Short mmCIF file of C-alpha atoms in Angstrom, two decimals:
data_model
loop_
_atom_site.label_atom_id
_atom_site.label_comp_id
_atom_site.label_asym_id
_atom_site.label_seq_id
_atom_site.Cartn_x
_atom_site.Cartn_y
_atom_site.Cartn_z
CA MET A 1087 -19.97 -13.17 2.40
CA SER A 1088 -19.09 -15.07 -0.75
CA TRP A 1089 -16.39 -17.71 -0.67
CA LEU A 1090 -14.07 -15.43 -2.62
CA SER A 1091 -14.21 -12.43 -0.33
CA LYS A 1092 -14.08 -14.77 2.69
CA SER A 1093 -10.94 -16.46 1.36
CA LEU A 1094 -9.26 -13.22 0.36
CA SER A 1095 -9.90 -11.64 3.75
CA SER A 1096 -8.32 -14.55 5.65
CA SER A 1097 -4.75 -14.09 6.82
CA ILE A 1098 -3.39 -16.06 3.85
CA GLY A 1099 -5.83 -14.36 1.46
CA LYS A 1100 -4.45 -10.95 2.38
CA LYS A 1101 -0.96 -12.24 1.70
CA ILE A 1102 -2.04 -13.47 -1.72
CA ILE A 1103 -3.44 -10.03 -2.56
CA MET A 1104 -0.21 -8.36 -1.41
CA ALA A 1105 1.84 -10.79 -3.50
CA ILE A 1106 -0.20 -10.53 -6.73
CA THR A 1107 -0.46 -6.73 -6.60
CA GLY A 1108 3.14 -6.40 -5.45
CA LEU A 1109 4.56 -8.44 -8.33
CA SER A 1110 2.32 -6.57 -10.80
CA LEU A 1111 3.62 -3.27 -9.45
CA ILE A 1112 7.18 -4.52 -9.91
CA LEU A 1113 6.27 -5.17 -13.54
CA PHE A 1114 5.00 -1.59 -13.81
CA LEU A 1115 8.18 -0.30 -12.17
CA THR A 1116 10.22 -2.19 -14.76
CA VAL A 1117 8.43 -0.38 -17.60
CA HIS A 1118 8.74 2.93 -15.74
CA PHE A 1119 12.44 2.26 -15.21
CA ILE A 1120 13.13 1.51 -18.87
CA ASN A 1121 11.28 4.67 -19.92
CA ASN A 1122 13.21 6.75 -17.38
CA MET A 1123 16.53 5.49 -18.64
CA PHE A 1124 15.84 7.39 -21.87
CA LEU A 1125 16.60 10.55 -19.85
CA PHE A 1126 20.27 9.63 -20.05
CA PHE A 1127 20.18 9.51 -23.86
CA GLY A 1128 19.35 13.18 -24.34
CA LYS A 1129 16.44 15.52 -24.70
CA GLU A 1130 15.10 14.45 -28.10
CA GLY A 1131 14.77 10.77 -27.30
CA PHE A 1132 12.92 11.32 -24.03
CA ASP A 1133 10.60 14.02 -25.38
CA MET A 1134 9.75 11.81 -28.36
CA LEU A 1135 9.06 8.81 -26.06
CA VAL A 1136 6.68 10.77 -23.81
CA SER A 1137 5.01 12.40 -26.86
CA SER A 1138 4.41 8.99 -28.40
CA LEU A 1139 2.71 7.90 -25.14
CA ASP A 1140 0.68 11.10 -25.33
CA ALA A 1141 -0.50 10.04 -28.78
CA VAL A 1142 -2.02 6.82 -27.45
CA LYS A 1143 -3.64 8.48 -24.44
CA PRO A 1144 -6.72 6.18 -24.22
CA ILE A 1145 -4.51 3.12 -23.85
CA VAL A 1146 -2.40 4.90 -21.25
CA ARG A 1147 -5.55 5.83 -19.33
CA VAL A 1148 -6.68 2.18 -19.26
CA ALA A 1149 -3.25 1.14 -17.95
CA GLU A 1150 -3.42 3.91 -15.37
CA SER A 1151 -6.83 2.74 -14.14
CA MET A 1152 -5.42 -0.74 -13.68
CA LEU A 1153 -2.53 0.76 -11.74
CA VAL A 1154 -4.97 2.61 -9.50
CA ILE A 1155 -6.68 -0.70 -8.70
CA LEU A 1156 -3.35 -2.46 -8.06
CA PHE A 1157 -2.01 0.33 -5.87
CA GLY A 1158 -5.38 0.61 -4.11
CA PHE A 1159 -5.51 -3.05 -3.14
CA HIS A 1160 -1.83 -3.14 -2.20
CA ILE A 1161 -2.05 -0.02 -0.01
CA TYR A 1162 -5.43 -0.87 1.56
CA ASN A 1163 -4.37 -4.42 2.41
CA GLY A 1164 -0.95 -3.28 3.59
CA ILE A 1165 -2.45 -0.80 6.04
CA LYS A 1166 -5.00 -3.38 7.18
CA LEU A 1167 -2.30 -6.00 7.77
CA TRP A 1168 -0.16 -3.52 9.64
CA TRP A 1169 -3.05 -2.47 11.88
CA GLU A 1170 -4.35 -5.99 12.59
CA ASN A 1171 -0.88 -7.33 13.29
CA ARG A 1172 -0.24 -4.50 15.72
CA GLN A 1173 -3.45 -5.50 17.51
CA ALA A 1174 -2.35 -9.15 17.61
CA ASN A 1175 0.92 -8.25 19.31
CA PRO A 1176 0.31 -5.32 21.66
CA GLU A 1177 3.00 -6.03 24.28
CA LYS A 1178 6.65 -5.85 23.31
CA TYR A 1179 9.57 -7.67 24.93
CA ALA A 1180 11.91 -5.81 27.25
CA VAL A 1181 14.83 -7.23 25.28
CA ASN A 1182 14.28 -7.05 21.55
CA ALA A 1183 16.26 -9.72 19.72
CA ALA A 1184 14.45 -9.28 16.40
CA LYS A 1185 17.62 -8.34 14.53
CA GLU A 1186 19.06 -11.76 15.35
CA ASN A 1187 16.16 -13.71 13.85
CA SER A 1188 14.91 -11.68 10.89
CA THR A 1189 16.10 -9.14 8.35
CA PHE A 1190 15.74 -5.38 8.68
CA PHE A 1191 13.96 -5.32 5.33
CA SER A 1192 11.27 -7.79 6.37
CA ARG A 1193 10.52 -6.05 9.66
CA THR A 1194 10.20 -2.58 8.17
CA MET A 1195 7.81 -3.35 5.28
CA PRO A 1196 4.87 -1.27 6.65
CA TYR A 1197 7.18 1.70 7.26
CA THR A 1198 9.04 1.57 3.95
CA GLY A 1199 5.63 1.14 2.32
CA GLY A 1200 4.33 4.22 4.12
CA ILE A 1201 7.27 6.33 2.94
CA ILE A 1202 6.70 5.13 -0.63
CA LEU A 1203 3.00 6.05 -0.35
CA VAL A 1204 3.87 9.62 0.68
CA PHE A 1205 6.31 9.76 -2.22
CA LEU A 1206 3.71 8.37 -4.63
CA ILE A 1207 1.24 11.12 -3.74
CA LEU A 1208 3.86 13.88 -4.08
CA HIS A 1209 5.26 12.36 -7.28
CA LEU A 1210 1.80 12.19 -8.90
CA ALA A 1211 0.86 15.67 -7.69
CA SER A 1212 4.01 17.16 -9.20
CA LEU A 1213 5.42 15.36 -12.24
CA TRP A 1214 2.38 13.35 -13.32
CA VAL A 1215 -0.01 16.33 -13.11
CA LYS A 1216 2.55 18.52 -14.91
CA PHE A 1217 3.11 15.96 -17.72
CA ASN A 1218 -0.61 15.33 -18.20
CA PHE A 1219 -2.21 18.72 -17.70
CA GLY A 1220 0.51 21.35 -17.37
CA MET A 1221 2.42 21.18 -20.66
CA GLU A 1222 0.26 23.74 -22.49
CA GLY A 1223 0.68 22.01 -25.83
CA THR A 1224 4.48 21.87 -25.70
CA HIS A 1225 6.55 18.68 -25.55
CA HIS A 1226 9.51 19.75 -23.44
CA TYR A 1227 9.15 16.97 -20.90
CA TYR A 1228 12.90 16.63 -20.48
CA ASP A 1229 13.19 20.26 -19.39
CA VAL A 1230 10.45 19.74 -16.79
CA VAL A 1231 12.40 16.86 -15.26
CA ALA A 1232 15.64 18.84 -15.36
CA ALA A 1233 13.98 21.82 -13.67
CA THR A 1234 12.43 19.63 -10.95
CA PHE A 1235 15.77 18.26 -9.79
CA GLN A 1236 17.53 21.62 -9.66
CA SER A 1237 16.20 21.85 -6.13
CA LEU A 1238 18.49 20.13 -3.63
CA PRO A 1239 15.72 19.11 -1.16
CA VAL A 1240 13.69 17.54 -3.98
CA ALA A 1241 16.73 15.65 -5.30
CA ILE A 1242 17.64 14.40 -1.80
CA PHE A 1243 14.05 13.33 -1.13
CA TYR A 1244 13.92 11.35 -4.39
CA VAL A 1245 17.24 9.61 -3.72
CA PHE A 1246 16.16 8.74 -0.17
CA VAL A 1247 12.84 7.29 -1.31
CA MET A 1248 14.50 5.24 -4.04
CA LEU A 1249 16.77 3.69 -1.40
CA VAL A 1250 13.67 2.91 0.68
CA LEU A 1251 12.02 1.45 -2.42
CA GLY A 1252 15.02 -0.84 -2.79
CA PHE A 1253 14.55 -2.03 0.81
CA HIS A 1254 10.86 -2.68 0.14
CA LEU A 1255 11.50 -4.63 -3.05
CA ASN A 1256 14.35 -6.64 -1.58
CA HIS A 1257 11.92 -8.30 0.83
CA GLY A 1258 8.78 -8.01 -1.27
CA PHE A 1259 10.00 -9.91 -4.31
CA GLN A 1260 11.04 -13.12 -2.57
CA SER A 1261 8.18 -12.79 -0.09
CA ALA A 1262 5.66 -12.95 -2.96
CA PHE A 1263 7.14 -16.24 -4.13
CA GLN A 1264 6.90 -17.67 -0.61
CA THR A 1265 3.24 -16.58 -0.48
CA PHE A 1266 2.47 -18.38 -3.72
CA GLY A 1267 4.02 -21.46 -2.16
CA TRP A 1268 7.05 -21.48 -4.41
CA HIS A 1269 9.73 -22.33 -1.93
CA HIS A 1270 12.38 -24.87 -2.73
CA LYS A 1271 15.95 -25.48 -1.67
CA LYS A 1272 17.06 -25.39 -5.28
CA TYR A 1273 15.47 -22.23 -6.65
CA THR A 1274 14.67 -20.05 -3.61
CA PRO A 1275 18.28 -18.76 -3.44
CA LEU A 1276 17.92 -17.73 -7.10
CA VAL A 1277 14.63 -15.93 -6.38
CA GLU A 1278 16.29 -14.11 -3.47
CA PHE A 1279 19.20 -13.14 -5.68
CA ILE A 1280 16.93 -11.80 -8.43
CA GLY A 1281 14.91 -9.83 -5.85
CA THR A 1282 18.02 -8.24 -4.40
CA ALA A 1283 19.42 -7.54 -7.87
CA TYR A 1284 16.13 -5.88 -8.87
CA ALA A 1285 16.18 -3.79 -5.68
CA VAL A 1286 19.78 -2.66 -6.20
CA VAL A 1287 19.33 -1.87 -9.91
CA PHE A 1288 16.10 0.08 -9.28
CA ALA A 1289 17.52 2.00 -6.30
CA ILE A 1290 20.71 2.96 -8.15
CA GLY A 1291 19.07 3.54 -11.53
CA PHE A 1292 16.18 5.66 -10.29
CA SER A 1293 18.30 7.74 -7.89
CA ALA A 1294 20.85 8.38 -10.66
CA ILE A 1295 18.24 10.64 -12.32
CA PRO A 1296 17.93 13.30 -9.59
CA ILE A 1297 21.69 13.09 -8.91
CA TYR A 1298 22.51 13.56 -12.62
CA PHE A 1299 20.19 16.53 -13.10
CA PHE A 1300 21.18 18.20 -9.85
CA ILE A 1301 24.91 18.00 -10.66
CA ARG A 1302 24.20 19.27 -14.18
CA SER A 1303 22.29 22.25 -12.79
CA MET A 1304 25.26 23.02 -10.50
CA GLY A 1305 27.41 23.26 -13.61
CA GLY A 1306 25.19 26.12 -14.77
CA ASN A 1307 23.91 24.18 -17.74
CA MET B 695 34.49 -32.05 45.28
CA LYS B 696 33.31 -28.51 45.53
CA GLU B 697 31.28 -27.29 42.58
CA THR B 698 31.88 -23.85 41.21
CA LYS B 699 28.71 -21.85 40.87
CA ILE B 700 28.01 -18.91 38.62
CA ASN B 701 26.41 -15.75 39.89
CA LEU B 702 23.59 -14.31 37.84
CA THR B 703 21.11 -11.49 38.11
CA LEU B 704 17.64 -12.48 36.94
CA LYS B 705 14.98 -10.04 35.84
CA VAL B 706 11.83 -12.13 35.94
CA TRP B 707 8.40 -11.00 34.76
CA ARG B 708 5.87 -11.18 37.62
CA GLN B 709 2.18 -10.76 36.95
CA GLU B 710 -0.67 -11.93 39.14
CA SER B 711 -3.29 -12.52 36.47
CA ALA B 712 -4.20 -11.68 32.89
CA LYS B 713 -5.86 -8.46 33.98
CA SER B 714 -3.31 -7.16 36.47
CA LYS B 715 -0.27 -5.12 35.53
CA GLY B 716 3.05 -6.93 35.47
CA ASN B 717 6.61 -5.85 36.14
CA PHE B 718 10.11 -7.24 36.39
CA GLU B 719 11.39 -8.51 39.74
CA GLU B 720 15.09 -8.86 40.31
CA PHE B 721 16.69 -11.95 41.85
CA LYS B 722 20.35 -12.72 42.59
CA VAL B 723 21.17 -16.40 42.21
CA ALA B 724 24.26 -18.59 42.49
CA VAL B 725 23.65 -21.62 40.29
CA SER B 726 25.50 -24.70 39.08
CA PRO B 727 26.51 -24.40 35.41
CA HIS B 728 25.16 -27.94 34.91
CA SER B 729 21.62 -27.13 35.96
CA SER B 730 19.02 -26.21 33.40
CA ILE B 731 17.16 -22.94 33.50
CA LEU B 732 14.10 -24.76 34.87
CA GLU B 733 16.17 -26.39 37.64
CA MET B 734 17.45 -22.95 38.51
CA PHE B 735 13.82 -21.82 38.89
CA ASP B 736 13.09 -24.88 41.07
CA GLU B 737 15.94 -23.89 43.41
CA LEU B 738 14.87 -20.28 43.41
CA ASN B 739 11.26 -21.24 44.15
CA ASN B 740 12.37 -23.42 47.10
CA ARG B 741 14.20 -20.41 48.45
CA LEU B 742 11.20 -18.14 47.93
CA GLU B 743 8.90 -20.59 49.69
CA LEU B 744 11.27 -20.83 52.67
CA GLU B 745 11.25 -17.05 52.83
CA GLY B 746 7.46 -17.14 52.80
CA LYS B 747 7.21 -15.48 49.39
CA ILE B 748 5.09 -16.52 46.42
CA PRO B 749 7.07 -18.78 44.05
CA ILE B 750 7.43 -17.92 40.36
CA ALA B 751 4.84 -19.67 38.17
CA PHE B 752 6.24 -21.36 35.07
CA GLU B 753 5.27 -24.40 33.03
CA SER B 754 7.21 -27.60 32.40
CA ASP B 755 6.54 -31.26 31.90
CA CYS B 756 8.94 -33.72 30.26
CA ARG B 757 12.07 -31.58 30.63
CA GLU B 758 13.67 -33.36 27.70
CA GLY B 759 12.64 -31.03 24.91
CA ILE B 760 9.79 -33.04 23.43
CA CYS B 761 6.52 -32.07 25.10
CA GLY B 762 6.37 -28.37 24.24
CA THR B 763 5.14 -27.31 27.67
CA CYS B 764 8.03 -25.14 28.75
CA GLY B 765 8.66 -21.94 26.95
CA LEU B 766 10.24 -18.76 28.22
CA VAL B 767 11.58 -15.78 26.39
CA ILE B 768 15.19 -15.49 27.51
CA ASN B 769 16.93 -12.24 26.57
CA GLY B 770 14.41 -11.67 23.78
CA HIS B 771 14.69 -15.16 22.30
CA PRO B 772 11.86 -17.70 22.76
CA HIS B 773 13.57 -20.77 24.30
CA GLY B 774 16.81 -18.79 24.57
CA GLU B 775 19.49 -17.88 22.09
CA LYS B 776 20.73 -21.42 21.51
CA LYS B 777 19.37 -22.78 18.22
CA LYS B 778 16.99 -25.74 18.07
CA THR B 779 16.83 -26.08 21.86
CA ALA B 780 13.80 -25.95 24.13
CA THR B 781 13.91 -23.93 27.36
CA CYS B 782 14.31 -27.07 29.49
CA GLN B 783 17.44 -28.05 27.56
CA MET B 784 19.00 -24.64 28.03
CA HIS B 785 21.77 -24.95 30.59
CA MET B 786 23.25 -22.28 32.79
CA ARG B 787 26.68 -22.90 31.28
CA SER B 788 25.41 -20.89 28.30
CA PHE B 789 25.62 -17.78 30.48
CA LYS B 790 28.60 -15.82 31.69
CA GLU B 791 29.48 -15.08 35.31
CA GLY B 792 27.75 -11.90 36.48
CA GLU B 793 25.38 -11.75 33.52
CA THR B 794 21.92 -10.20 33.76
CA ILE B 795 19.20 -12.35 32.18
CA TYR B 796 15.76 -11.09 31.24
CA ILE B 797 13.10 -13.81 31.46
CA GLU B 798 9.67 -13.02 30.08
CA PRO B 799 6.58 -15.00 29.12
CA PHE B 800 5.56 -15.57 25.49
CA ARG B 801 3.85 -12.37 24.48
CA ALA B 802 0.88 -12.32 22.10
CA LYS B 803 -2.70 -11.20 22.34
CA ALA B 804 -3.75 -14.80 21.63
CA PHE B 805 -1.61 -15.99 24.59
CA PRO B 806 -3.04 -14.20 27.65
CA ILE B 807 -0.77 -14.41 30.70
CA LEU B 808 -2.18 -16.69 33.39
CA ARG B 809 0.43 -15.89 36.00
CA ASP B 810 4.08 -14.77 35.87
CA LEU B 811 5.65 -16.84 33.08
CA MET B 812 2.62 -19.03 32.33
CA VAL B 813 0.48 -18.23 29.29
CA ASP B 814 -2.76 -19.70 27.98
CA ARG B 815 -1.95 -21.43 24.70
CA SER B 816 -5.38 -22.96 24.13
CA GLY B 817 -5.57 -21.03 20.84
CA LEU B 818 -3.20 -23.64 19.42
CA ASP B 819 -5.51 -26.42 20.66
CA LYS B 820 -8.44 -24.81 18.85
CA ILE B 821 -6.44 -24.88 15.61
CA GLN B 822 -5.59 -28.55 16.17
CA GLN B 823 -9.20 -29.46 16.86
CA ALA B 824 -10.24 -27.75 13.62
CA GLY B 825 -8.28 -30.19 11.47
CA GLY B 826 -4.99 -31.38 12.92
CA TYR B 827 -5.90 -35.06 12.56
CA ALA B 828 -6.56 -37.76 9.99
CA SER B 829 -9.66 -39.98 10.21
CA PHE B 830 -9.45 -43.77 9.96
CA ASN B 831 -11.92 -46.61 10.24
CA THR B 832 -11.47 -48.72 13.32
CA GLY B 833 -10.76 -52.42 12.96
CA SER B 834 -7.65 -54.50 12.71
CA ALA B 835 -4.42 -52.67 12.03
CA PRO B 836 -3.59 -52.32 8.31
CA ASP B 837 -0.41 -53.83 6.89
CA ALA B 838 2.55 -51.63 7.71
CA ASN B 839 3.87 -51.32 4.17
CA ALA B 840 0.65 -51.59 2.20
CA ILE B 841 1.02 -47.97 1.04
CA LEU B 842 4.43 -47.12 -0.34
CA ILE B 843 5.90 -43.71 0.48
CA SER B 844 9.22 -42.47 -0.84
CA LYS B 845 12.01 -41.85 1.64
CA GLU B 846 12.17 -38.18 0.70
CA THR B 847 8.44 -37.60 1.27
CA ALA B 848 8.45 -39.57 4.50
CA SER B 849 11.37 -37.48 5.79
CA LEU B 850 9.65 -34.21 4.93
CA ALA B 851 6.47 -35.36 6.69
CA LEU B 852 8.45 -36.42 9.76
CA ASP B 853 10.32 -33.10 9.78
CA ALA B 854 6.94 -31.32 9.88
CA ALA B 855 5.66 -33.72 12.54
CA GLU B 856 8.56 -32.71 14.77
CA CYS B 857 6.56 -29.62 15.79
CA ILE B 858 5.91 -29.85 19.53
CA GLY B 859 3.28 -27.10 19.52
CA CYS B 860 5.10 -24.96 22.06
CA GLY B 861 4.12 -21.64 20.51
CA ALA B 862 7.65 -20.23 20.14
CA CYS B 863 6.80 -19.26 16.55
CA VAL B 864 4.00 -17.05 17.87
CA ALA B 865 6.28 -15.59 20.51
CA ALA B 866 9.00 -14.82 17.97
CA CYS B 867 6.70 -13.32 15.33
CA LYS B 868 6.31 -9.56 15.28
CA ASN B 869 2.70 -10.18 14.20
CA SER B 870 2.08 -13.02 16.70
CA SER B 871 1.19 -15.30 13.81
CA ALA B 872 1.00 -19.05 14.41
CA MET B 873 1.48 -19.90 10.74
CA LEU B 874 4.61 -22.01 11.30
CA PHE B 875 2.64 -24.17 13.73
CA VAL B 876 -0.39 -24.44 11.42
CA SER B 877 1.79 -25.20 8.41
CA ALA B 878 3.65 -27.98 10.23
CA LYS B 879 0.37 -29.60 11.26
CA VAL B 880 -1.04 -29.21 7.74
CA SER B 881 2.11 -30.49 6.06
CA GLN B 882 2.62 -33.63 8.10
CA PHE B 883 -0.67 -34.93 6.66
CA ALA B 884 -0.65 -33.19 3.27
CA LEU B 885 2.59 -34.95 2.37
CA LEU B 886 1.34 -38.45 3.10
CA PRO B 887 -1.25 -40.54 1.20
CA GLN B 888 -3.19 -41.11 4.44
CA GLY B 889 -3.78 -37.38 4.76
CA GLN B 890 -5.24 -36.87 1.28
CA PRO B 891 -9.00 -37.41 1.88
CA GLU B 892 -9.21 -34.44 4.25
CA ARG B 893 -6.35 -32.44 2.78
CA TYR B 894 -8.19 -29.36 1.52
CA GLU B 895 -10.90 -29.16 4.21
CA ARG B 896 -8.11 -29.45 6.74
CA VAL B 897 -6.13 -26.45 5.52
CA GLN B 898 -9.30 -24.33 5.21
CA ASN B 899 -10.56 -25.17 8.68
CA MET B 900 -7.20 -24.76 10.37
CA VAL B 901 -6.54 -21.37 8.77
CA ILE B 902 -10.03 -20.17 9.78
CA ALA B 903 -9.45 -21.39 13.36
CA HIS B 904 -6.05 -19.66 13.34
CA ASP B 905 -7.55 -16.31 12.35
CA GLU B 906 -10.45 -16.65 14.81
CA SER B 907 -8.10 -17.34 17.73
CA GLY B 908 -6.62 -13.86 17.43
CA PHE B 909 -3.25 -14.68 15.88
CA GLY B 910 -1.82 -12.20 13.37
CA SER B 911 -0.94 -12.73 9.71
CA CYS B 912 2.34 -14.07 8.43
CA THR B 913 4.44 -11.42 6.67
CA ASN B 914 7.35 -13.70 5.85
CA THR B 915 9.94 -12.33 8.28
CA TYR B 916 10.99 -15.95 9.03
CA ALA B 917 11.73 -15.13 12.70
CA CYS B 918 9.68 -18.24 13.58
CA GLU B 919 12.02 -20.59 11.73
CA ALA B 920 15.07 -19.00 13.39
CA GLU B 921 13.61 -19.43 16.90
CA CYS B 922 11.82 -22.79 16.50
CA PRO B 923 13.26 -25.33 18.98
CA LYS B 924 12.60 -28.09 16.45
CA GLY B 925 13.87 -26.28 13.35
CA ILE B 926 10.53 -26.46 11.49
CA SER B 927 11.14 -25.06 8.01
CA ILE B 928 9.22 -22.15 6.49
CA SER B 929 8.91 -24.30 3.36
CA ASN B 930 5.95 -25.78 5.29
CA ILE B 931 4.34 -22.33 5.25
CA ALA B 932 4.83 -22.22 1.49
CA ARG B 933 3.17 -25.65 1.18
CA MET B 934 0.25 -24.50 3.34
CA ASN B 935 -0.15 -21.29 1.28
CA ARG B 936 -0.25 -23.41 -1.88
CA ASP B 937 -2.76 -25.86 -0.42
CA TYR B 938 -4.92 -23.00 0.85
CA PHE B 939 -4.95 -21.43 -2.61
CA VAL B 940 -5.82 -24.74 -4.28
CA SER B 941 -8.46 -25.56 -1.65
CA ASN B 942 -10.33 -22.37 -2.53
CA LEU B 943 -10.52 -23.41 -6.16
CA LYS B 944 -11.28 -27.07 -5.47
CA LEU B 945 -13.79 -27.24 -2.66
CA GLN B 946 -17.49 -27.08 -3.48
CA ASN B 947 -18.39 -24.63 -0.70
CA VAL B 948 -19.78 -21.38 -2.07
#
């Protein structure tokens, strides 16, 4: 084994992979978030935005391949960490005092991650496939989104997962900084604040979309 | 003067060996509020021996919170709920009359149970042997203040050196990771000029020994810091992560 793969498969190495891919995915989410916010500024704006991305398809495909690699490493390592850590701690205490020494968000990372993975697969299989291969030459992307969230179960599922995503990010953001070794009395509270702010903004912003379209569809519009 | 005693119900983990199956055994005790939890076990063991029963196995040595030998999980907390206190310094006045207390051994795959409340913590020794030292030439003692160290750095190094190696961080961690321990041992040398020659080999070797001993990975839940009887800071883990990263880029091993 080369020094690189040896180092990256050590317990700290796996953390470093989680942190680098995690922060990169947050960057992707930021772009995704900004694009999604165009939904609130009407049909024309959003359709034009997605059409303009359609026009530079090769670049989008390169970005998507990078995302596949990032997600791949993040998910593979996450599952590996979860499994190995379960093996390292097979016997549980009769009295569980975990809630008194750690946060809910930090303890549930593998589970919130798992829920997000299920969502990711469904989200790609529905909206991404539709946007990329199911438009039949038209550019009515906005209508596709609006139609998707007419269904109450779909809307509820999206809102639930966005809340879970917020939980995941709330721990993940500051955790990445700790992994890189950036921990200091003076700026760690700021990092924690930014992470929580990110989590809250993403959770509220993303879940506003299904809520908005579902309520609109109720109004018969 | 007659001393008032408090009545407690103990649920103590009994297990004959690493391989056998363990279970909780219940004991009713009346104990002085001034006695420590270990003294309570001493009294209970005397009673068990008089009754011809097998006493409860537990570890202790200095009984003043500095050796790191004692270590019980009391109501789910390694070394009990009281912050920055070792098991031996935990007094029965912390408990209420009639309370039921669950006492378990440290649980981790890397800490196999020897008997009852005793676990084998030699995994920590293996980590220490891999790099938890600094090498010096023998000869006459060097001048005390020949190498200047700032007060702030010296304090941080001493804070890290406070680690007594008890293994509570492993017991508290949901992944049974010993990273707080490793990071304290790495930091106490990494911060000081005397630790520099071996700085990067040290962190590499200790992390490898950590992983090989069957401990899990750190996922930054910080339960270790909350339960540590010496209040070792997770900023040491950050320092170790940083040193580990740098060591991979610096060292000549390919």
